[in-house]
Tab-separated table of N, CA and C in Angstrom:
chain	number	residue	atom	x	y	z
W	28	MET	N	12.818	-1.136	-8.471
W	28	MET	CA	13.966	-1.374	-7.645
W	28	MET	C	13.569	-2.332	-6.538
W	29	VAL	N	14.348	-3.371	-6.320
W	29	VAL	CA	14.115	-4.316	-5.248
W	29	VAL	C	15.207	-4.142	-4.218
W	30	ASP	N	14.823	-4.022	-2.958
W	30	ASP	CA	15.773	-3.894	-1.867
W	30	ASP	C	15.550	-5.048	-0.920
W	31	SER	N	16.487	-5.992	-0.862
W	31	SER	CA	16.333	-7.141	0.024
W	31	SER	C	17.365	-7.100	1.149
W	32	ARG	N	17.810	-5.900	1.494
W	32	ARG	CA	18.805	-5.762	2.549
W	32	ARG	C	18.162	-5.534	3.908
W	33	GLY	N	16.838	-5.637	3.994
W	33	GLY	CA	16.139	-5.392	5.238
W	33	GLY	C	16.516	-6.386	6.317
W	34	ALA	N	16.045	-6.134	7.508
W	34	ALA	CA	16.332	-7.006	8.638
W	34	ALA	C	15.715	-8.384	8.414
W	35	LEU	N	16.324	-9.369	9.015
W	35	LEU	CA	15.783	-10.717	8.914
W	35	LEU	C	14.459	-10.807	9.645
W	36	ALA	N	13.501	-11.472	9.029
W	36	ALA	CA	12.221	-11.711	9.669
W	36	ALA	C	12.376	-12.877	10.640
W	37	GLN	N	11.346	-13.132	11.417
W	37	GLN	CA	11.376	-14.186	12.416
W	37	GLN	C	11.678	-15.552	11.797
W	38	ASP	N	11.229	-15.780	10.575
W	38	ASP	CA	11.454	-17.074	9.929
W	38	ASP	C	12.776	-17.123	9.158
W	39	GLY	N	13.635	-16.112	9.326
W	39	GLY	CA	14.931	-16.113	8.673
W	39	GLY	C	14.936	-15.471	7.300
W	40	ARG	N	13.769	-15.123	6.762
W	40	ARG	CA	13.701	-14.455	5.452
W	40	ARG	C	13.853	-12.957	5.636
W	41	ARG	N	14.381	-12.315	4.637
W	41	ARG	CA	14.461	-10.860	4.654
W	41	ARG	C	13.197	-10.276	4.035
W	42	ALA	N	12.765	-9.167	4.598
W	42	ALA	CA	11.661	-8.447	3.978
W	42	ALA	C	12.193	-7.861	2.676
W	43	GLU	N	11.401	-7.910	1.633
W	43	GLU	CA	11.818	-7.341	0.357
W	43	GLU	C	10.943	-6.146	0.029
W	44	ARG	N	11.560	-5.157	-0.577
W	44	ARG	CA	10.865	-3.928	-0.911
W	44	ARG	C	11.026	-3.647	-2.392
W	45	LEU	N	9.911	-3.407	-3.050
W	45	LEU	CA	9.909	-3.093	-4.466
W	45	LEU	C	9.314	-1.708	-4.635
W	46	GLU	N	10.006	-0.851	-5.377
W	46	GLU	CA	9.536	0.508	-5.628
W	46	GLU	C	9.156	0.632	-7.089
W	47	LEU	N	7.962	1.112	-7.332
W	47	LEU	CA	7.464	1.305	-8.683
W	47	LEU	C	7.045	2.765	-8.824
W	48	ARG	N	7.573	3.432	-9.838
W	48	ARG	CA	7.243	4.840	-10.079
W	48	ARG	C	6.709	4.958	-11.499
W	49	VAL	N	5.468	5.431	-11.634
W	49	VAL	CA	4.824	5.517	-12.944
W	49	VAL	C	4.145	6.875	-13.104
W	50	PRO	N	3.937	7.282	-14.350
W	50	PRO	CA	3.157	8.501	-14.577
W	50	PRO	C	1.725	8.309	-14.079
W	51	THR	N	1.097	9.391	-13.673
W	51	THR	CA	-0.276	9.311	-13.182
W	51	THR	C	-1.266	9.381	-14.341
W	52	THR	N	-1.129	8.435	-15.248
W	52	THR	CA	-2.051	8.354	-16.379
W	52	THR	C	-2.808	7.037	-16.311
W	53	ALA	N	-3.988	7.035	-16.878
W	53	ALA	CA	-4.834	5.835	-16.847
W	53	ALA	C	-4.171	4.649	-17.536
W	54	THR	N	-3.283	4.904	-18.482
W	54	THR	CA	-2.644	3.798	-19.201
W	54	THR	C	-1.561	3.104	-18.375
W	55	GLN	N	-1.056	3.756	-17.342
W	55	GLN	CA	0.017	3.178	-16.530
W	55	GLN	C	-0.480	2.490	-15.259
W	56	LEU	N	-1.656	2.834	-14.793
W	56	LEU	CA	-2.158	2.270	-13.538
W	56	LEU	C	-2.367	0.755	-13.596
W	57	PRO	N	-2.734	0.160	-14.732
W	57	PRO	CA	-2.842	-1.308	-14.769
W	57	PRO	C	-1.526	-2.019	-14.453
W	58	ALA	N	-0.393	-1.397	-14.732
W	58	ALA	CA	0.898	-2.008	-14.401
W	58	ALA	C	1.068	-2.123	-12.884
W	59	VAL	N	0.616	-1.114	-12.169
W	59	VAL	CA	0.704	-1.143	-10.711
W	59	VAL	C	-0.229	-2.218	-10.163
W	60	ARG	N	-1.429	-2.277	-10.674
W	60	ARG	CA	-2.399	-3.308	-10.269
W	60	ARG	C	-1.834	-4.698	-10.570
W	61	GLY	N	-1.221	-4.860	-11.730
W	61	GLY	CA	-0.631	-6.141	-12.097
W	61	GLY	C	0.505	-6.541	-11.166
W	62	MET	N	1.327	-5.581	-10.761
W	62	MET	CA	2.427	-5.876	-9.836
W	62	MET	C	1.878	-6.345	-8.492
W	63	ALA	N	0.837	-5.707	-8.015
W	63	ALA	CA	0.228	-6.120	-6.745
W	63	ALA	C	-0.291	-7.552	-6.845
W	64	GLY	N	-0.962	-7.866	-7.944
W	64	GLY	CA	-1.478	-9.216	-8.137
W	64	GLY	C	-0.374	-10.247	-8.238
W	65	ASP	N	0.689	-9.918	-8.959
W	65	ASP	CA	1.803	-10.846	-9.109
W	65	ASP	C	2.477	-11.124	-7.760
W	66	LEU	N	2.719	-10.083	-6.985
W	66	LEU	CA	3.323	-10.288	-5.668
W	66	LEU	C	2.426	-11.128	-4.768
W	67	ALA	N	1.131	-10.863	-4.803
W	67	ALA	CA	0.193	-11.608	-3.961
W	67	ALA	C	0.167	-13.088	-4.341
W	68	ILE	N	0.196	-13.376	-5.623
W	68	ILE	CA	0.216	-14.772	-6.074
W	68	ILE	C	1.498	-15.450	-5.599
W	69	ARG	N	2.626	-14.776	-5.738
W	69	ARG	CA	3.911	-15.347	-5.309
W	69	ARG	C	3.980	-15.554	-3.791
W	70	MET	N	3.185	-14.788	-3.055
W	70	MET	CA	3.168	-14.920	-1.596
W	70	MET	C	2.127	-15.949	-1.127
W	71	ASP	N	1.466	-16.607	-2.062
W	71	ASP	CA	0.484	-17.656	-1.762
W	71	ASP	C	-0.813	-17.155	-1.136
W	72	TYR	N	-1.226	-15.949	-1.480
W	72	TYR	CA	-2.567	-15.512	-1.109
W	72	TYR	C	-3.557	-16.332	-1.924
W	73	ASP	N	-4.763	-16.520	-1.399
W	73	ASP	CA	-5.778	-17.212	-2.198
W	73	ASP	C	-6.280	-16.262	-3.284
W	74	LEU	N	-7.003	-16.811	-4.249
W	74	LEU	CA	-7.418	-16.008	-5.411
W	74	LEU	C	-8.298	-14.824	-5.040
W	75	ASP	N	-9.162	-14.988	-4.035
W	75	ASP	CA	-9.997	-13.860	-3.600
W	75	ASP	C	-9.145	-12.733	-3.031
W	76	ALA	N	-8.133	-13.082	-2.224
W	76	ALA	CA	-7.257	-12.068	-1.643
W	76	ALA	C	-6.422	-11.383	-2.722
W	77	VAL	N	-5.996	-12.132	-3.730
W	77	VAL	CA	-5.247	-11.548	-4.846
W	77	VAL	C	-6.102	-10.492	-5.544
W	78	GLU	N	-7.337	-10.836	-5.821
W	78	GLU	CA	-8.225	-9.878	-6.495
W	78	GLU	C	-8.525	-8.686	-5.596
W	79	ASP	N	-8.689	-8.921	-4.287
W	79	ASP	CA	-8.894	-7.815	-3.347
W	79	ASP	C	-7.716	-6.845	-3.392
W	80	LEU	N	-6.509	-7.386	-3.414
W	80	LEU	CA	-5.322	-6.524	-3.470
W	80	LEU	C	-5.250	-5.741	-4.774
W	81	ARG	N	-5.554	-6.393	-5.863
W	81	ARG	CA	-5.549	-5.685	-7.162
W	81	ARG	C	-6.526	-4.512	-7.137
W	82	LEU	N	-7.733	-4.779	-6.657
W	82	LEU	CA	-8.754	-3.730	-6.612
W	82	LEU	C	-8.374	-2.624	-5.632
W	83	ALA	N	-7.802	-2.997	-4.485
W	83	ALA	CA	-7.410	-1.996	-3.491
W	83	ALA	C	-6.314	-1.086	-4.036
W	84	VAL	N	-5.319	-1.671	-4.677
W	84	VAL	CA	-4.239	-0.877	-5.259
W	84	VAL	C	-4.784	0.025	-6.363
W	85	ASP	N	-5.671	-0.494	-7.175
W	85	ASP	CA	-6.281	0.297	-8.228
W	85	ASP	C	-7.036	1.493	-7.648
W	86	GLU	N	-7.828	1.257	-6.602
W	86	GLU	CA	-8.604	2.335	-5.976
W	86	GLU	C	-7.685	3.361	-5.321
W	87	ALA	N	-6.649	2.902	-4.625
W	87	ALA	CA	-5.712	3.832	-3.989
W	87	ALA	C	-5.014	4.696	-5.032
W	88	CYS	N	-4.556	4.077	-6.108
W	88	CYS	CA	-3.865	4.825	-7.166
W	88	CYS	C	-4.801	5.813	-7.848
W	89	ALA	N	-6.017	5.404	-8.110
W	89	ALA	CA	-6.995	6.303	-8.737
W	89	ALA	C	-7.280	7.501	-7.832
W	90	THR	N	-7.390	7.257	-6.540
W	90	THR	CA	-7.623	8.340	-5.583
W	90	THR	C	-6.454	9.315	-5.583
W	91	LEU	N	-5.242	8.784	-5.581
W	91	LEU	CA	-4.061	9.648	-5.541
W	91	LEU	C	-3.857	10.430	-6.835
W	92	THR	N	-4.204	9.851	-7.977
W	92	THR	CA	-4.026	10.586	-9.232
W	92	THR	C	-4.918	11.823	-9.282
W	93	GLN	N	-6.024	11.797	-8.546
W	93	GLN	CA	-6.934	12.949	-8.522
W	93	GLN	C	-6.339	14.144	-7.783
W	94	ILE	N	-5.395	13.895	-6.873
W	94	ILE	CA	-4.838	14.994	-6.083
W	94	ILE	C	-3.385	15.301	-6.442
W	95	ALA	N	-2.834	14.588	-7.424
W	95	ALA	CA	-1.440	14.798	-7.811
W	95	ALA	C	-1.232	16.205	-8.355
W	96	LYS	N	-0.093	16.763	-8.054
W	96	LYS	CA	0.258	18.100	-8.531
W	96	LYS	C	0.841	17.988	-9.933
W	97	GLY	N	0.158	18.574	-10.905
W	97	GLY	CA	0.633	18.573	-12.283
W	97	GLY	C	0.806	17.166	-12.825
W	98	ASP	N	1.945	16.935	-13.448
W	98	ASP	CA	2.216	15.617	-14.020
W	98	ASP	C	3.186	14.816	-13.139
W	99	ALA	N	3.114	15.049	-11.828
W	99	ALA	CA	3.994	14.352	-10.880
W	99	ALA	C	3.746	12.848	-10.948
W	100	PRO	N	4.799	12.045	-10.801
W	100	PRO	CA	4.625	10.591	-10.874
W	100	PRO	C	4.003	10.009	-9.601
W	101	LEU	N	3.439	8.843	-9.748
W	101	LEU	CA	2.895	8.060	-8.642
W	101	LEU	C	3.988	7.094	-8.203
W	102	THR	N	4.271	7.046	-6.916
W	102	THR	CA	5.254	6.110	-6.378
W	102	THR	C	4.520	5.104	-5.510
W	103	VAL	N	4.784	3.827	-5.754
W	103	VAL	CA	4.172	2.759	-4.967
W	103	VAL	C	5.283	1.866	-4.438
W	104	ILE	N	5.288	1.658	-3.138
W	104	ILE	CA	6.274	0.814	-2.477
W	104	ILE	C	5.550	-0.437	-1.984
W	105	PHE	N	5.993	-1.588	-2.451
W	105	PHE	CA	5.470	-2.876	-2.008
W	105	PHE	C	6.515	-3.492	-1.090
W	106	GLU	N	6.115	-3.864	0.116
W	106	GLU	CA	7.045	-4.528	1.024
W	106	GLU	C	6.453	-5.863	1.447
W	107	THR	N	7.158	-6.927	1.083
W	107	THR	CA	6.713	-8.267	1.455
W	107	THR	C	7.353	-8.626	2.792
W	108	THR	N	6.536	-9.108	3.703
W	108	THR	CA	7.017	-9.510	5.021
W	108	THR	C	6.433	-10.877	5.349
W	109	ARG	N	6.855	-11.421	6.446
W	109	ARG	CA	6.321	-12.705	6.898
W	109	ARG	C	4.811	-12.603	7.153
W	110	ALA	N	4.363	-11.446	7.625
W	110	ALA	CA	2.955	-11.263	7.950
W	110	ALA	C	2.083	-11.030	6.721
W	111	GLY	N	2.661	-10.513	5.651
W	111	GLY	CA	1.858	-10.226	4.468
W	111	GLY	C	2.479	-9.146	3.611
W	112	LEU	N	1.629	-8.352	2.996
W	112	LEU	CA	2.069	-7.326	2.060
W	112	LEU	C	1.697	-5.949	2.595
W	113	HIS	N	2.700	-5.083	2.676
W	113	HIS	CA	2.492	-3.690	3.091
W	113	HIS	C	2.722	-2.828	1.858
W	114	ILE	N	1.794	-1.922	1.581
W	114	ILE	CA	1.874	-1.073	0.394
W	114	ILE	C	1.721	0.381	0.812
W	115	GLU	N	2.623	1.217	0.317
W	115	GLU	CA	2.511	2.663	0.501
W	115	GLU	C	2.561	3.309	-0.870
W	116	ALA	N	1.531	4.073	-1.183
W	116	ALA	CA	1.460	4.785	-2.459
W	116	ALA	C	1.355	6.272	-2.162
W	117	TRP	N	2.077	7.083	-2.941
W	117	TRP	CA	2.042	8.522	-2.719
W	117	TRP	C	2.294	9.306	-3.998
W	118	VAL	N	1.824	10.539	-3.986
W	118	VAL	CA	2.055	11.487	-5.077
W	118	VAL	C	2.350	12.858	-4.482
W	119	PRO	N	3.223	13.627	-5.135
W	119	PRO	CA	3.405	15.020	-4.717
W	119	PRO	C	2.095	15.791	-4.910
W	120	THR	N	1.802	16.678	-3.971
W	120	THR	CA	0.572	17.468	-4.020
W	120	THR	C	0.896	18.934	-3.749
W	121	ALA	N	-0.108	19.754	-3.924
W	121	ALA	CA	0.023	21.153	-3.518
W	121	ALA	C	-0.052	21.204	-1.989
W	122	GLU	N	0.482	22.252	-1.404
W	122	GLU	CA	0.467	22.421	0.044
W	122	GLU	C	-0.968	22.390	0.579
W	123	GLY	N	-1.209	21.633	1.635
W	123	GLY	CA	-2.511	21.594	2.300
W	123	GLY	C	-3.534	20.652	1.695
W	124	VAL	N	-3.201	19.928	0.640
W	124	VAL	CA	-4.147	19.006	0.005
W	124	VAL	C	-4.247	17.733	0.841
W	125	ASP	N	-5.471	17.323	1.130
W	125	ASP	CA	-5.717	16.093	1.881
W	125	ASP	C	-6.102	14.961	0.938
W	126	VAL	N	-5.800	13.734	1.353
W	126	VAL	CA	-6.240	12.552	0.614
W	126	VAL	C	-7.705	12.335	0.981
W	127	PRO	N	-8.594	12.230	-0.013
W	127	PRO	CA	-10.015	12.021	0.288
W	127	PRO	C	-10.239	10.702	1.028
W	128	ARG	N	-10.997	10.777	2.125
W	128	ARG	CA	-11.301	9.584	2.914
W	128	ARG	C	-12.802	9.399	3.040
W	129	ASP	N	-13.519	9.889	2.077
W	129	ASP	CA	-14.967	9.733	2.128
W	129	ASP	C	-15.431	9.196	0.778
W	130	GLY	N	-16.664	8.853	0.702
W	130	GLY	CA	-17.211	8.380	-0.557
W	130	GLY	C	-17.118	6.879	-0.726
W	131	PHE	N	-17.687	6.433	-1.807
W	131	PHE	CA	-17.788	5.011	-2.092
W	131	PHE	C	-16.417	4.372	-2.297
W	132	GLY	N	-15.514	5.060	-2.989
W	132	GLY	CA	-14.182	4.514	-3.250
W	132	GLY	C	-13.423	4.200	-1.977
W	133	TRP	N	-13.479	5.108	-1.001
W	133	TRP	CA	-12.787	4.869	0.261
W	133	TRP	C	-13.426	3.704	1.020
W	134	ALA	N	-14.742	3.615	0.995
W	134	ALA	CA	-15.429	2.507	1.667
W	134	ALA	C	-15.023	1.172	1.051
W	135	ILE	N	-14.921	1.125	-0.252
W	135	ILE	CA	-14.493	-0.103	-0.935
W	135	ILE	C	-13.055	-0.435	-0.542
W	136	LEU	N	-12.189	0.549	-0.582
W	136	LEU	CA	-10.787	0.337	-0.232
W	136	LEU	C	-10.655	-0.221	1.187
W	137	ALA	N	-11.387	0.348	2.114
W	137	ALA	CA	-11.305	-0.090	3.506
W	137	ALA	C	-11.801	-1.521	3.713
W	138	THR	N	-12.684	-2.005	2.847
W	138	THR	CA	-13.163	-3.381	2.996
W	138	THR	C	-12.246	-4.397	2.323
W	139	LEU	N	-11.403	-3.971	1.411
W	139	LEU	CA	-10.565	-4.896	0.648
W	139	LEU	C	-9.261	-5.276	1.343
W	140	VAL	N	-8.786	-4.443	2.262
W	140	VAL	CA	-7.521	-4.712	2.954
W	140	VAL	C	-7.759	-4.755	4.453
W	141	ASP	N	-6.764	-5.231	5.190
W	141	ASP	CA	-6.911	-5.356	6.641
W	141	ASP	C	-6.737	-4.028	7.365
W	142	THR	N	-5.808	-3.203	6.914
W	142	THR	CA	-5.648	-1.858	7.478
W	142	THR	C	-5.387	-0.891	6.338
W	143	VAL	N	-5.887	0.320	6.489
W	143	VAL	CA	-5.647	1.366	5.495
W	143	VAL	C	-5.623	2.708	6.210
W	144	ASP	N	-4.747	3.585	5.736
W	144	ASP	CA	-4.623	4.918	6.303
W	144	ASP	C	-4.285	5.874	5.170
W	145	ALA	N	-4.765	7.079	5.268
W	145	ALA	CA	-4.443	8.121	4.294
W	145	ALA	C	-4.063	9.368	5.068
W	146	ARG	N	-3.027	10.041	4.593
W	146	ARG	CA	-2.584	11.234	5.310
W	146	ARG	C	-1.686	12.097	4.419
W	147	ARG	N	-1.440	13.298	4.903
W	147	ARG	CA	-0.457	14.181	4.290
W	147	ARG	C	0.909	13.827	4.849
W	148	SER	N	1.920	13.987	4.054
W	148	SER	CA	3.283	13.743	4.498
W	148	SER	C	4.210	14.604	3.653
W	149	THR	N	5.498	14.334	3.726
W	149	THR	CA	6.474	15.043	2.908
W	149	THR	C	7.477	14.038	2.346
W	150	GLN	N	8.175	14.446	1.302
W	150	GLN	CA	9.115	13.533	0.641
W	150	GLN	C	10.327	13.192	1.491
W	151	ASP	N	10.562	13.914	2.569
W	151	ASP	CA	11.669	13.536	3.439
W	151	ASP	C	11.277	12.455	4.439
W	152	VAL	N	10.003	12.058	4.443
W	152	VAL	CA	9.510	11.044	5.375
W	152	VAL	C	9.084	9.768	4.656
W	153	VAL	N	8.496	9.892	3.480
W	153	VAL	CA	7.957	8.724	2.781
W	153	VAL	C	9.069	7.864	2.192
W	154	PRO	N	8.834	6.545	2.095
W	154	PRO	CA	9.836	5.689	1.451
W	154	PRO	C	9.932	6.035	-0.038
W	155	GLY	N	11.150	6.123	-0.527
W	155	GLY	CA	11.363	6.460	-1.933
W	155	GLY	C	11.285	7.942	-2.214
W	156	GLY	N	11.124	8.774	-1.183
W	156	GLY	CA	11.065	10.222	-1.380
W	156	GLY	C	12.442	10.789	-1.692
W	157	ASP	N	12.474	12.043	-2.139
W	157	ASP	CA	13.742	12.654	-2.533
W	157	ASP	C	14.423	13.416	-1.401
W	158	GLY	N	13.865	13.341	-0.190
W	158	GLY	CA	14.477	13.994	0.960
W	158	GLY	C	14.092	15.439	1.149
W	159	SER	N	13.243	15.979	0.281
W	159	SER	CA	12.838	17.380	0.377
W	159	SER	C	11.556	17.504	1.204
W	160	PRO	N	11.225	18.720	1.618
W	160	PRO	CA	9.979	18.922	2.365
W	160	PRO	C	8.749	19.074	1.458
W	161	THR	N	8.840	18.631	0.216
W	161	THR	CA	7.713	18.712	-0.719
W	161	THR	C	6.528	17.908	-0.178
W	162	PRO	N	5.330	18.496	-0.148
W	162	PRO	CA	4.168	17.766	0.380
W	162	PRO	C	3.723	16.638	-0.553
W	163	VAL	N	3.249	15.571	0.059
W	163	VAL	CA	2.710	14.430	-0.680
W	163	VAL	C	1.424	13.965	-0.007
W	164	GLY	N	0.578	13.300	-0.794
W	164	GLY	CA	-0.575	12.586	-0.277
W	164	GLY	C	-0.218	11.112	-0.271
W	165	LEU	N	-0.486	10.426	0.838
W	165	LEU	CA	-0.045	9.049	1.032
W	165	LEU	C	-1.214	8.153	1.430
W	166	ILE	N	-1.273	6.975	0.832
W	166	ILE	CA	-2.194	5.929	1.278
W	166	ILE	C	-1.333	4.713	1.607
W	167	ALA	N	-1.479	4.204	2.835
W	167	ALA	CA	-0.746	3.018	3.281
W	167	ALA	C	-1.761	1.940	3.617
W	168	MET	N	-1.465	0.703	3.214
W	168	MET	CA	-2.384	-0.402	3.491
W	168	MET	C	-1.630	-1.697	3.720
W	169	ASP	N	-2.276	-2.591	4.441
W	169	ASP	CA	-1.726	-3.914	4.732
W	169	ASP	C	-2.764	-4.972	4.413
W	170	LYS	N	-2.287	-6.060	3.841
W	170	LYS	CA	-3.108	-7.254	3.635
W	170	LYS	C	-2.304	-8.402	4.224
W	171	TYR	N	-2.827	-8.999	5.292
W	171	TYR	CA	-2.109	-10.046	5.999
W	171	TYR	C	-2.402	-11.412	5.405
W	172	LEU	N	-1.414	-12.271	5.499
W	172	LEU	CA	-1.605	-13.668	5.114
W	172	LEU	C	-2.478	-14.344	6.176
W	173	PRO	N	-3.197	-15.389	5.825
W	173	PRO	CA	-4.029	-16.081	6.816
W	173	PRO	C	-3.191	-16.511	8.022
W	174	GLY	N	-3.715	-16.213	9.207
W	174	GLY	CA	-3.039	-16.573	10.445
W	174	GLY	C	-1.893	-15.668	10.827
W	175	GLN	N	-1.685	-14.577	10.110
W	175	GLN	CA	-0.548	-13.693	10.369
W	175	GLN	C	-0.942	-12.311	10.858
W	176	HIS	N	-2.170	-12.133	11.307
W	176	HIS	CA	-2.566	-10.829	11.840
W	176	HIS	C	-1.693	-10.500	13.037
W	177	PRO	N	-1.259	-9.256	13.156
W	177	PRO	CA	-0.433	-8.881	14.309
W	177	PRO	C	-1.199	-9.121	15.608
W	178	SER	N	-0.474	-9.527	16.629
W	178	SER	CA	-1.122	-9.813	17.904
W	178	SER	C	-1.301	-8.561	18.750
W	179	ASP	N	-0.635	-7.465	18.369
W	179	ASP	CA	-0.761	-6.213	19.112
W	179	ASP	C	-2.166	-5.658	18.925
W	180	PRO	N	-2.930	-5.487	20.013
W	180	PRO	CA	-4.299	-4.998	19.861
W	180	PRO	C	-4.390	-3.581	19.315
W	181	GLY	N	-3.295	-2.799	19.366
W	181	GLY	CA	-3.328	-1.445	18.834
W	181	GLY	C	-3.172	-1.399	17.329
W	182	ILE	N	-2.714	-2.486	16.736
W	182	ILE	CA	-2.531	-2.535	15.287
W	182	ILE	C	-3.788	-3.093	14.657
W	183	GLY	N	-4.200	-2.517	13.566
W	183	GLY	CA	-5.378	-3.020	12.863
W	183	GLY	C	-6.665	-2.609	13.543
W	184	ALA	N	-6.661	-1.456	14.170
W	184	ALA	CA	-7.866	-0.983	14.844
W	184	ALA	C	-9.025	-0.994	13.855
W	185	GLY	N	-10.157	-1.432	14.323
W	185	GLY	CA	-11.336	-1.453	13.480
W	185	GLY	C	-11.611	-2.808	12.858
W	186	ARG	N	-10.703	-3.767	13.040
W	186	ARG	CA	-10.978	-5.076	12.469
W	186	ARG	C	-11.989	-5.796	13.336
W	187	ASN	N	-12.631	-6.795	12.782
W	187	ASN	CA	-13.657	-7.535	13.495
W	187	ASN	C	-13.040	-8.344	14.626
W	188	VAL	N	-13.628	-8.232	15.811
W	188	VAL	CA	-13.148	-8.950	16.970
W	188	VAL	C	-14.335	-9.642	17.614
W	189	SER	N	-14.192	-10.923	17.878
W	189	SER	CA	-15.257	-11.678	18.515
W	189	SER	C	-15.142	-11.560	20.021
W	190	VAL	N	-16.267	-11.326	20.690
W	190	VAL	CA	-16.261	-11.268	22.145
W	190	VAL	C	-16.989	-12.466	22.746
W	191	ALA	N	-17.394	-13.403	21.907
W	191	ALA	CA	-18.096	-14.589	22.395
W	191	ALA	C	-17.130	-15.470	23.171
W	192	GLN	N	-17.589	-16.054	24.247
W	192	GLN	CA	-16.759	-16.943	25.062
W	192	GLN	C	-17.206	-18.360	24.922
């Protein structure tokens, strides 16, 4: 589903949102990775950034499939903005389940995108949710286009900052 009714961006373009819902099986995850790569290419990311996004989406989806409740589907929301690509992926989970933020996979994910966060949430809060209080595990990430990093110092905490004068 594509939703282009969002607010106008600074350059007059509307942010577009694409929702992809797939089974949490190994045979379906390449479609999600492919969608991330296709969007990145259309947004004029360089080839290295395109591959970084593909790998990041793959790692996020693989992490979420490990905590999914039963055969619950994986939902991935891609939002294209003037600044870059914002991705939120989530799966329904059992109550109290946390998204793993340790290990090699998380370290790789954190190096591939500009910002990444993982947390518990509910379907009444996440984009594309059904409005119920069903618990979900969520991974949100951003990959900015060159020169489009947010100027707010509170956003993107942990990114490299030069202090040389």
